[in-house]
Short mmCIF file of C-alpha atoms and ligand atoms in Angstrom, two decimals:
data_model
loop_
_atom_site.label_atom_id
_atom_site.label_comp_id
_atom_site.label_asym_id
_atom_site.label_seq_id
_atom_site.Cartn_x
_atom_site.Cartn_y
_atom_site.Cartn_z
CA UNK A 1 115.77 98.88 80.25
CA UNK A 2 116.81 101.44 83.02
CA UNK A 3 119.71 103.79 82.74
CA UNK A 4 121.98 101.66 85.07
CA UNK A 5 121.40 98.51 83.23
CA UNK A 6 122.41 100.36 79.85
CA UNK A 7 125.39 101.51 81.33
CA UNK A 8 126.59 98.26 82.92
CA UNK A 9 125.54 96.35 79.90
CA UNK A 10 128.30 98.26 78.09
CA UNK A 11 130.72 98.57 80.98
CA UNK A 12 131.02 94.67 81.65
CA UNK A 13 132.05 93.71 78.16
CA UNK A 14 134.52 96.64 78.05
CA UNK A 15 136.24 95.53 81.50
CA UNK A 16 136.18 92.00 79.96
CA UNK A 17 137.74 93.12 76.66
CA UNK A 18 140.19 95.24 78.50
CA UNK A 19 141.35 92.44 80.99
CA UNK A 20 141.26 89.60 78.42
CA UNK A 21 144.93 89.32 77.27
CA UNK A 22 146.28 89.50 80.86
CA UNK A 23 143.84 86.86 82.14
CA UNK A 24 144.77 84.62 79.11
CA UNK A 25 148.51 85.03 79.75
CA UNK A 26 148.20 83.33 83.14
CA UNK A 27 149.80 79.82 83.35
CA UNK A 28 147.50 79.17 86.33
CA UNK A 29 144.43 79.72 84.19
CA UNK A 30 142.24 76.55 84.35
CA UNK A 31 141.58 74.17 81.43
CA UNK A 32 138.32 72.33 82.35
CA UNK A 33 136.83 74.15 85.35
CA UNK A 34 134.45 77.09 84.92
CA UNK A 35 136.31 80.36 85.88
CA UNK A 36 135.38 84.19 85.45
CA UNK A 37 136.27 86.01 82.20
CA UNK A 38 137.86 88.56 84.30
CA UNK A 39 137.62 89.76 88.00
CA UNK A 40 136.07 87.61 90.93
CA UNK A 41 133.75 84.48 90.94
CA UNK A 42 132.05 82.85 93.95
CA UNK A 43 128.92 80.74 94.37
CA UNK A 44 127.45 78.54 91.53
CA UNK A 45 123.94 79.70 90.82
CA UNK A 46 120.81 78.69 88.70
CA UNK A 47 122.47 75.31 87.43
CA UNK A 48 120.10 73.69 84.87
CA UNK A 49 119.61 72.26 81.48
CA UNK A 50 117.91 74.54 78.96
CA UNK A 51 117.69 74.19 75.15
CA UNK A 52 119.85 71.13 75.15
CA UNK A 53 122.84 72.71 76.99
CA UNK A 54 124.09 73.05 80.50
CA UNK A 55 123.80 76.54 81.93
CA UNK A 56 125.73 77.68 84.78
CA UNK A 57 125.48 81.05 86.41
CA UNK A 58 128.12 82.36 88.96
CA UNK A 59 128.44 85.31 91.28
CA UNK A 60 130.61 87.47 89.42
CA UNK A 61 132.48 90.61 90.33
CA UNK A 62 133.69 91.92 86.93
CA UNK A 63 134.95 95.18 88.28
CA UNK A 64 136.98 93.83 91.38
CA UNK A 65 139.30 91.05 91.56
CA UNK A 66 138.61 90.79 95.25
CA UNK A 67 134.75 90.90 95.15
CA UNK A 68 132.83 93.92 94.26
CA UNK A 69 129.06 94.26 93.59
CA UNK A 70 127.65 90.80 92.30
CA UNK A 71 126.19 90.11 88.88
CA UNK A 72 125.10 86.67 87.77
CA UNK A 73 127.81 85.60 85.05
CA UNK A 74 126.62 83.01 82.72
CA UNK A 75 128.19 80.06 80.72
CA UNK A 76 126.89 77.20 78.78
CA UNK A 77 128.43 73.76 78.07
CA UNK A 78 127.55 70.52 76.33
CA UNK A 79 129.98 68.20 78.42
CA UNK A 80 130.26 70.01 81.75
CA UNK A 81 133.95 70.71 81.18
CA UNK A 82 134.14 72.98 78.37
CA UNK A 83 132.42 76.40 79.03
CA UNK A 84 131.52 79.09 76.74
CA UNK A 85 130.86 82.65 78.34
CA UNK A 86 127.71 84.35 77.54
CA UNK A 87 126.78 87.96 78.49
CA UNK A 88 125.94 88.57 82.06
CA UNK A 89 122.31 87.34 82.87
CA UNK A 90 121.50 89.63 85.99
CA UNK A 91 122.82 92.99 86.66
CA UNK A 92 122.35 94.82 90.10
CA UNK A 93 120.29 97.52 88.32
CA UNK A 94 116.97 97.75 90.28
CA UNK A 95 116.17 99.33 93.76
CA UNK A 96 115.40 95.83 95.18
CA UNK A 97 118.94 94.26 94.02
CA UNK A 98 121.19 97.34 93.71
CA UNK A 99 123.94 96.05 96.05
CA UNK A 100 124.30 92.79 94.49
CA UNK A 101 122.21 90.05 92.54
CA UNK A 102 123.20 87.36 95.13
CA UNK A 103 122.82 83.60 94.93
CA UNK A 104 119.85 81.67 93.82
CA UNK A 105 118.68 78.98 91.56
CA UNK A 106 116.76 78.18 88.24
CA UNK A 107 113.58 76.22 87.72
CA UNK A 108 113.00 75.16 84.13
CA UNK A 109 109.36 74.82 83.06
CA UNK A 110 107.66 74.72 79.64
CA UNK A 111 110.69 76.23 77.86
CA UNK A 112 110.83 79.01 80.35
CA UNK A 113 113.76 79.66 82.73
CA UNK A 114 112.69 81.06 86.15
CA UNK A 115 115.86 82.49 88.11
CA UNK A 116 115.13 82.99 91.86
CA UNK A 117 117.69 84.94 93.41
CA UNK A 118 118.52 87.38 96.39
CA UNK A 119 118.35 91.26 95.74
CA UNK A 120 120.74 92.57 98.22
CA UNK A 121 120.10 96.07 99.30
CA UNK A 122 122.24 98.03 101.96
CA UNK A 123 120.53 101.17 103.20
CA UNK A 124 122.57 104.24 103.85
CA UNK A 125 123.05 104.98 107.63
CA UNK A 126 124.90 103.73 110.78
CA UNK A 127 123.63 100.18 110.87
CA UNK A 128 125.25 96.78 111.62
CA UNK A 129 123.84 95.48 108.26
CA UNK A 130 122.88 92.29 110.28
CA UNK A 131 119.90 93.12 112.45
CA UNK A 132 119.26 96.45 110.61
CA UNK A 133 119.97 98.40 107.40
CA UNK A 134 119.95 95.51 104.81
CA UNK A 135 117.38 94.22 102.61
CA UNK A 136 117.57 90.60 101.40
CA UNK A 137 114.63 90.27 98.86
CA UNK A 138 113.60 87.09 96.99
CA UNK A 139 113.49 88.13 93.16
CA UNK A 140 112.49 86.40 90.07
CA UNK A 141 113.99 86.95 86.66
CA UNK A 142 112.13 85.29 83.68
CA UNK A 143 113.88 84.18 80.42
CA UNK A 144 112.27 82.67 77.33
CA UNK A 145 115.51 82.14 75.51
CA UNK A 146 118.10 81.17 78.28
CA UNK A 147 120.12 84.25 77.17
CA UNK A 148 118.18 87.44 77.67
CA UNK A 149 115.64 88.54 80.30
CA UNK A 150 111.86 89.13 79.75
CA UNK A 151 111.21 90.58 83.07
CA UNK A 152 112.53 91.14 86.80
CA UNK A 153 110.51 91.45 89.78
CA UNK A 154 110.66 91.43 93.82
CA UNK A 155 108.60 88.56 95.16
CA UNK A 156 109.30 88.94 98.97
CA UNK A 157 110.93 91.35 101.12
CA UNK A 158 112.24 90.98 104.81
CA UNK A 159 108.77 91.74 106.10
CA UNK A 160 107.36 88.61 104.46
CA UNK A 161 109.80 86.24 106.45
CA UNK A 162 108.64 84.57 109.87
CA UNK A 163 109.41 86.79 113.01
CA UNK A 164 112.54 86.41 114.81
CA UNK A 165 114.99 86.70 111.98
CA UNK A 166 117.80 89.04 111.40
CA UNK A 167 118.05 90.73 107.86
CA UNK A 168 120.06 87.78 106.63
CA UNK A 169 117.55 85.58 104.69
CA UNK A 170 119.08 84.26 101.34
CA UNK A 171 119.74 81.97 98.55
CA UNK A 172 116.55 80.70 97.36
CA UNK A 173 116.65 77.16 95.98
CA UNK A 174 113.42 76.45 94.12
CA UNK A 175 112.10 73.19 92.91
CA UNK A 176 108.74 71.40 91.89
CA UNK A 177 107.58 68.28 93.86
CA UNK A 178 104.25 66.55 93.88
CA UNK A 179 102.55 69.35 92.10
CA UNK A 180 103.80 72.19 93.87
CA UNK A 181 106.70 74.37 94.06
CA UNK A 182 109.07 74.70 96.98
CA UNK A 183 111.77 77.12 98.08
CA UNK A 184 114.47 76.85 100.80
CA UNK A 185 116.07 79.83 101.94
CA UNK A 186 118.98 80.25 104.37
CA UNK A 187 118.65 82.27 107.38
CA UNK A 188 120.12 83.83 110.58
CA UNK A 189 117.84 84.43 113.54
CA UNK A 190 117.97 87.28 116.05
CA UNK A 191 119.57 84.71 118.55
CA UNK A 192 122.28 84.03 115.94
CA UNK A 193 121.09 80.51 114.99
CA UNK A 194 121.42 79.25 111.51
CA UNK A 195 118.32 77.60 109.94
CA UNK A 196 116.52 77.06 106.64
CA UNK A 197 113.00 78.35 105.91
CA UNK A 198 110.88 76.18 103.63
CA UNK A 199 108.24 77.99 101.54
CA UNK A 200 105.49 76.63 99.24
CA UNK A 201 103.79 77.99 96.15
CA UNK A 202 101.32 76.83 93.52
CA UNK A 203 101.94 79.64 91.11
CA UNK A 204 105.78 80.30 91.62
CA UNK A 205 104.82 83.93 92.69
CA UNK A 206 103.15 83.83 95.83
CA UNK A 207 105.05 81.98 98.65
CA UNK A 208 103.75 80.60 102.10
CA UNK A 209 106.29 79.59 104.99
CA UNK A 210 105.45 76.21 105.93
CA UNK A 211 108.33 75.01 107.97
CA UNK A 212 111.78 75.71 109.40
CA UNK A 213 114.63 73.09 109.21
CA UNK A 214 117.27 73.33 112.22
CA UNK A 215 119.07 71.54 114.81
CA UNK A 216 117.90 71.31 118.41
CA UNK A 217 120.99 73.08 119.57
CA UNK A 218 122.56 75.96 117.38
CA UNK A 219 124.95 74.85 114.77
CA UNK A 220 126.46 78.05 113.53
CA UNK A 221 124.85 81.65 113.40
CA UNK A 222 124.03 81.34 109.54
CA UNK A 223 123.18 78.86 106.91
CA UNK A 224 124.12 79.98 103.62
CA UNK A 225 123.21 78.36 100.18
CA UNK A 226 120.79 75.54 101.08
CA UNK A 227 119.89 72.76 98.74
CA UNK A 228 117.29 70.20 99.41
CA UNK A 229 117.30 67.10 97.18
CA UNK A 230 116.20 63.33 97.22
CA UNK A 231 118.52 60.44 96.21
CA UNK A 232 117.09 56.77 96.33
CA UNK A 233 114.31 57.88 98.44
CA UNK A 234 116.32 59.86 101.05
CA UNK A 235 116.10 63.38 101.48
CA UNK A 236 119.22 65.44 102.06
CA UNK A 237 119.85 69.11 103.24
CA UNK A 238 123.23 70.61 101.97
CA UNK A 239 124.01 73.88 103.63
CA UNK A 240 127.09 76.06 104.13
CA UNK A 241 127.05 76.89 107.93
CA UNK A 242 128.86 79.98 109.21
CA UNK A 243 130.08 79.93 112.87
CA UNK A 244 130.63 76.18 113.31
CA UNK A 245 133.92 74.51 114.64
CA UNK A 246 135.66 73.21 111.60
CA UNK A 247 138.96 73.38 109.77
CA UNK A 248 137.99 76.13 107.50
CA UNK A 249 136.71 79.58 108.29
CA UNK A 250 133.01 78.37 107.31
CA UNK A 251 131.69 74.82 107.02
CA UNK A 252 129.96 73.03 104.24
CA UNK A 253 128.28 69.74 104.48
CA UNK A 254 124.94 67.84 104.38
CA UNK A 255 122.21 66.42 106.81
CA UNK A 256 120.01 63.48 105.96
CA UNK A 257 116.37 64.34 106.86
CA UNK A 258 114.29 61.84 108.97
CA UNK A 259 110.60 62.56 108.46
CA UNK A 260 108.87 64.76 106.06
CA UNK A 261 110.57 68.02 105.41
CA UNK A 262 107.29 69.80 104.88
CA UNK A 263 106.28 68.73 108.48
CA UNK A 264 107.63 66.89 111.32
CA UNK A 265 111.23 66.00 110.79
CA UNK A 266 114.67 65.97 112.20
CA UNK A 267 118.19 66.43 110.86
CA UNK A 268 120.83 63.57 111.12
CA UNK A 269 124.33 64.36 112.21
CA UNK A 270 126.17 66.78 110.08
CA UNK A 271 128.59 65.49 107.43
CA UNK A 272 131.32 67.65 105.81
CA UNK A 273 131.30 67.48 102.06
CA UNK A 274 134.90 68.49 101.42
CA UNK A 275 137.90 68.23 103.62
CA UNK A 276 140.12 70.68 101.62
CA UNK A 277 141.10 74.35 101.69
CA UNK A 278 138.72 75.34 98.85
CA UNK A 279 135.21 74.33 98.80
CA UNK A 280 131.83 76.08 99.62
CA UNK A 281 128.44 77.05 98.65
CA UNK A 282 127.77 73.98 96.42
CA UNK A 283 124.42 73.63 94.44
CA UNK A 284 123.13 70.59 92.51
CA UNK A 285 120.56 69.87 89.61
CA UNK A 286 119.30 66.88 87.77
CA UNK A 287 120.26 66.69 84.13
CA UNK A 288 118.42 64.85 81.33
CA UNK A 289 120.09 61.60 82.17
CA UNK A 290 118.69 61.55 85.73
CA UNK A 291 121.90 62.23 87.27
CA UNK A 292 122.21 64.69 90.38
CA UNK A 293 125.14 66.80 89.70
CA UNK A 294 126.80 69.19 92.22
CA UNK A 295 129.13 72.00 91.67
CA UNK A 296 130.95 73.83 94.30
CA UNK A 297 132.71 77.09 94.55
CA UNK A 298 136.33 76.22 94.66
CA UNK A 299 137.31 78.91 97.27
CA UNK A 300 136.49 79.98 100.69
CA UNK A 301 135.26 83.33 101.84
CA UNK A 302 137.18 85.26 104.27
CA UNK A 303 140.10 82.80 104.36
CA UNK A 304 143.56 83.78 105.55
CA UNK A 305 144.87 82.14 102.39
CA UNK A 306 144.48 83.36 98.97
CA UNK A 307 145.12 83.17 95.21
CA UNK A 308 147.74 85.96 94.83
CA UNK A 309 149.19 84.26 91.54
CA UNK A 310 145.81 84.73 89.77
CA UNK A 311 145.04 87.98 91.17
CA UNK A 312 148.20 89.32 89.63
CA UNK A 313 146.60 88.41 86.32
CA UNK A 314 143.32 90.00 87.07
CA UNK A 315 141.03 87.02 87.97
CA UNK A 316 140.27 84.95 91.06
CA UNK A 317 138.44 81.64 91.82
CA UNK A 318 136.69 79.06 89.72
CA UNK A 319 134.25 76.17 90.24
CA UNK A 320 135.05 72.50 91.06
CA UNK A 321 134.75 69.90 88.56
CA UNK A 322 130.95 68.97 88.28
CA UNK A 323 130.50 65.97 90.68
CA UNK A 324 127.61 63.17 90.33
CA UNK A 325 125.97 62.65 93.91
CA UNK A 326 125.04 59.14 94.66
CA UNK A 327 123.86 57.65 98.04
CA UNK A 328 126.62 55.11 99.25
CA UNK A 329 126.11 52.43 101.98
CA UNK A 330 124.29 53.96 105.01
CA UNK A 331 123.09 56.70 102.86
CA UNK A 332 126.61 58.55 102.90
CA UNK A 333 126.84 60.83 99.96
CA UNK A 334 129.45 60.09 97.47
CA UNK A 335 130.84 62.71 95.00
CA UNK A 336 132.72 61.44 91.92
CA UNK A 337 133.70 63.71 88.84
CA UNK A 338 131.13 63.36 85.84
CA UNK A 339 132.15 60.44 83.65
CA UNK A 340 132.38 62.93 80.81
CA UNK A 341 135.90 63.61 82.26
CA UNK A 342 136.97 60.20 81.37
CA UNK A 343 136.58 61.03 77.78
CA UNK A 344 139.24 63.82 78.13
CA UNK A 345 141.86 61.34 79.20
CA UNK A 346 144.62 60.83 76.81
CA UNK A 347 144.67 57.33 75.24
CA UNK A 348 148.18 56.46 76.50
CA UNK A 349 147.97 55.70 80.10
CA UNK A 350 151.29 55.87 82.16
CA UNK A 351 151.97 53.11 84.73
CA UNK A 352 153.99 54.12 87.74
CA UNK A 353 155.38 51.80 90.21
CA UNK A 354 155.39 52.61 93.89
CA UNK A 355 157.87 55.40 94.49
CA UNK A 356 158.41 56.23 90.79
CA UNK A 357 158.54 59.90 89.68
CA UNK A 358 156.58 60.77 86.80
CA UNK A 359 156.62 64.11 84.88
CA UNK A 360 153.27 65.20 83.58
CA UNK A 361 151.34 68.49 82.57
CA UNK A 362 149.46 69.67 85.62
CA UNK A 363 146.17 68.47 83.78
CA UNK A 364 146.20 64.86 84.83
CA UNK A 365 143.91 62.17 86.24
CA UNK A 366 145.50 59.61 88.71
CA UNK A 367 144.17 56.39 89.85
CA UNK A 368 145.21 54.02 92.42
CA UNK A 369 144.04 51.15 94.59
CA UNK A 370 146.03 51.38 97.76
CA UNK A 371 146.11 48.54 100.33
CA UNK A 372 147.91 50.53 103.17
CA UNK A 373 149.79 53.70 104.04
CA UNK A 374 150.64 55.70 101.11
CA UNK A 375 152.11 59.19 100.30
CA UNK A 376 151.52 61.07 97.22
CA UNK A 377 153.52 64.18 96.38
CA UNK A 378 152.65 66.81 93.61
CA UNK A 379 154.88 69.44 92.34
CA UNK A 380 157.48 68.70 95.13
CA UNK A 381 155.36 70.74 97.64
CA UNK A 382 151.99 69.34 98.07
CA UNK A 383 151.46 66.24 100.00
CA UNK A 384 148.89 63.62 100.56
CA UNK A 385 149.67 61.25 103.51
CA UNK A 386 147.36 58.30 104.36
CA UNK A 387 148.04 56.28 107.55
CA UNK A 388 146.17 53.00 107.72
CA UNK A 389 146.37 52.71 111.47
CA UNK A 390 143.94 55.73 112.07
CA UNK A 391 142.53 55.69 108.58
CA UNK A 392 143.58 59.38 108.39
CA UNK A 393 144.49 61.35 105.33
CA UNK A 394 146.45 64.54 105.64
CA UNK A 395 146.83 67.15 102.78
CA UNK A 396 150.01 69.44 103.53
CA UNK A 397 151.77 72.16 101.77
CA UNK A 398 155.41 71.53 102.23
CA UNK A 399 156.41 74.42 99.88
CA UNK A 400 155.02 77.70 100.56
CA UNK A 401 155.56 78.85 97.13
CA UNK A 402 152.76 76.63 95.97
CA UNK A 403 150.44 77.46 98.77
CA UNK A 404 149.52 81.22 99.11
CA UNK A 405 149.06 80.62 102.87
CA UNK A 406 147.42 77.27 102.78
CA UNK A 407 148.89 74.94 105.25
CA UNK A 408 147.28 71.66 106.34
CA UNK A 409 143.86 69.72 106.31
CA UNK A 410 142.90 66.50 107.66
CA UNK A 411 140.22 63.83 107.45
CA UNK A 412 139.52 60.68 109.00
CA UNK A 413 137.89 58.19 106.64
CA UNK A 414 134.77 55.97 107.62
CA UNK A 415 136.88 52.92 106.33
CA UNK A 416 140.46 51.95 105.33
CA UNK A 417 141.44 53.77 102.00
CA UNK A 418 141.22 51.40 99.26
CA UNK A 419 140.67 54.02 96.38
CA UNK A 420 142.42 57.13 95.42
CA UNK A 421 141.81 59.62 92.25
CA UNK A 422 143.25 62.84 91.84
CA UNK A 423 142.15 65.30 89.22
CA UNK A 424 144.50 68.02 88.43
CA UNK A 425 144.16 71.23 86.31
CA UNK A 426 146.52 73.99 86.03
CA UNK A 427 145.83 75.33 89.64
CA UNK A 428 143.70 72.96 91.23
CA UNK A 429 143.73 69.42 92.83
CA UNK A 430 140.60 67.39 93.55
CA UNK A 431 141.23 64.18 95.54
CA UNK A 432 138.64 61.44 95.84
CA UNK A 433 138.94 58.86 98.41
CA UNK A 434 137.07 55.53 98.77
CA UNK A 435 134.87 56.04 95.79
CA UNK A 436 134.00 59.68 96.74
CA UNK A 437 133.11 59.23 100.35
CA UNK A 438 136.07 61.64 101.23
CA UNK A 439 137.20 64.57 99.00
CA UNK A 440 139.82 67.19 99.37
CA UNK A 441 139.64 70.31 97.07
CA UNK A 442 142.34 72.80 96.73
CA UNK A 443 143.79 75.34 94.71
CA UNK A 444 147.83 75.33 94.25
CA UNK A 445 150.17 77.13 92.14
CA UNK A 446 153.02 75.15 90.62
CA UNK A 447 155.77 76.55 88.71
CA UNK A 448 154.92 76.74 84.90
CA UNK A 449 155.62 73.48 83.06
CA UNK A 450 155.44 69.79 83.74
CA UNK A 451 154.69 68.82 87.43
CA UNK A 452 156.39 65.99 89.28
CA UNK A 453 154.09 63.38 90.68
CA UNK A 454 155.18 60.42 93.00
CA UNK A 455 153.03 58.01 94.69
CA UNK A 456 154.77 55.71 97.40
CA UNK A 457 152.92 52.83 98.72
CA UNK A 458 150.96 51.80 95.89
CA UNK A 459 151.22 51.51 91.97
CA UNK A 460 149.15 54.12 89.95
CA UNK A 461 147.76 54.86 86.41
CA UNK A 462 148.14 58.39 85.08
CA UNK A 463 146.56 59.98 82.20
CA UNK A 464 146.89 63.64 80.84
CA UNK A 465 143.52 65.41 80.61
C1 LIG B 1 127.98 82.60 99.93
C2 LIG B 1 127.23 83.80 99.80
C3 LIG B 1 125.80 83.84 99.69
C4 LIG B 1 125.48 85.14 99.08
C5 LIG B 1 126.54 85.28 98.09
C6 LIG B 1 126.92 86.68 97.69
O1 LIG B 1 129.26 82.38 99.60
O2 LIG B 1 127.65 84.60 100.84
O3 LIG B 1 125.16 83.46 100.97
O4 LIG B 1 124.26 85.01 98.44
O5 LIG B 1 127.58 84.49 98.60
O6 LIG B 1 127.95 86.74 96.72
#
């Protein structure tokens, strides 16, 4: 263990214990969403099943509620809803990752956990840190018990990537397929075009670039956090592109892949994964029940809205509720909360007639089968309006006290809206329309106590969670 790791290993638990009481006193602390013990959280990393438990790692800034140098925080769960925090897994403590253990993924094989991540290094000097001055290394950390590390090494540096790229090459997602290993890496070219590199390996250590996935015309300047997976025989590439025209600062969505991603292939049109304010950098994994489960960061980098109410208590951001991904009609990706959430529903369901007001704790699950226009109001300040005429859904904050700068987001549904599900936690709403074909995720900050819920245009069923 080097001296930096020794000190960080003491300092992180210290700041966590110093901040613990303040964080716990926050009425907006979430009940069933993964959140940081203290400080800052962003992307999900290394999602996997290991030793009979779900493991989730997260971009963690324990020292700075607004970011700071990134560690890999670590939590485990048996139901994907209740998370137990474990000690930090990756510290930024080596010359190849000293300015952040950035995002990556996990490969589990023969009882060993292989964690591939990006070592971020900023060289001192007068650099732009895009074309010069930054190292983005692919690093590998190995664990034989899922809790402590046996080794950490740098596998690839910027010199190993194809020509024509900036220093921004990051977020390895690694998986095994047809007897080989594959890695996808997000990249930014010197012409400011976003793309994904595909690398291949037979030993998990030596990697060869075999293909590049991108659009014919530039679609944003950088593609972050790629994920490549297959559902019902169709391959999908999920990415978080920066620099595209969309409602949020950055986009997040998927392409279907036509052809073989190891060789000749093209990408379909881009589909947004979430129309809400807070959704970015999702990753997916397959669990023991053969379900593909996706978890996103319920936040947005560089947004002009924020989370001041939780920042005041020393923490910021959380993950979405884990969602099962399935391929719907025409291969459209559907996202739905894991069924484990159903087991959390209180036995007594409330039935509310159209327009009837209900008071419930903010942890609720609402379902409805609308047949036309509807309007849902939560906490007298968040409104979801659907108009059948143009199949459009609008999520609007009508009370700025709940919004911390959030205003309005819209989505046009591919078909008339016939199902609505809203999952509320103490400071988030996740809205699933038409069986998960359209989703809105947002943080919100209701006053402590019960929230007022009213759906006009359809009856609904409500349960406490
Ligand atoms: C996405 C991202 C990744 C990077 C990480 C750093 O939110 O910018 O590309 O690895 O966050 O925290």
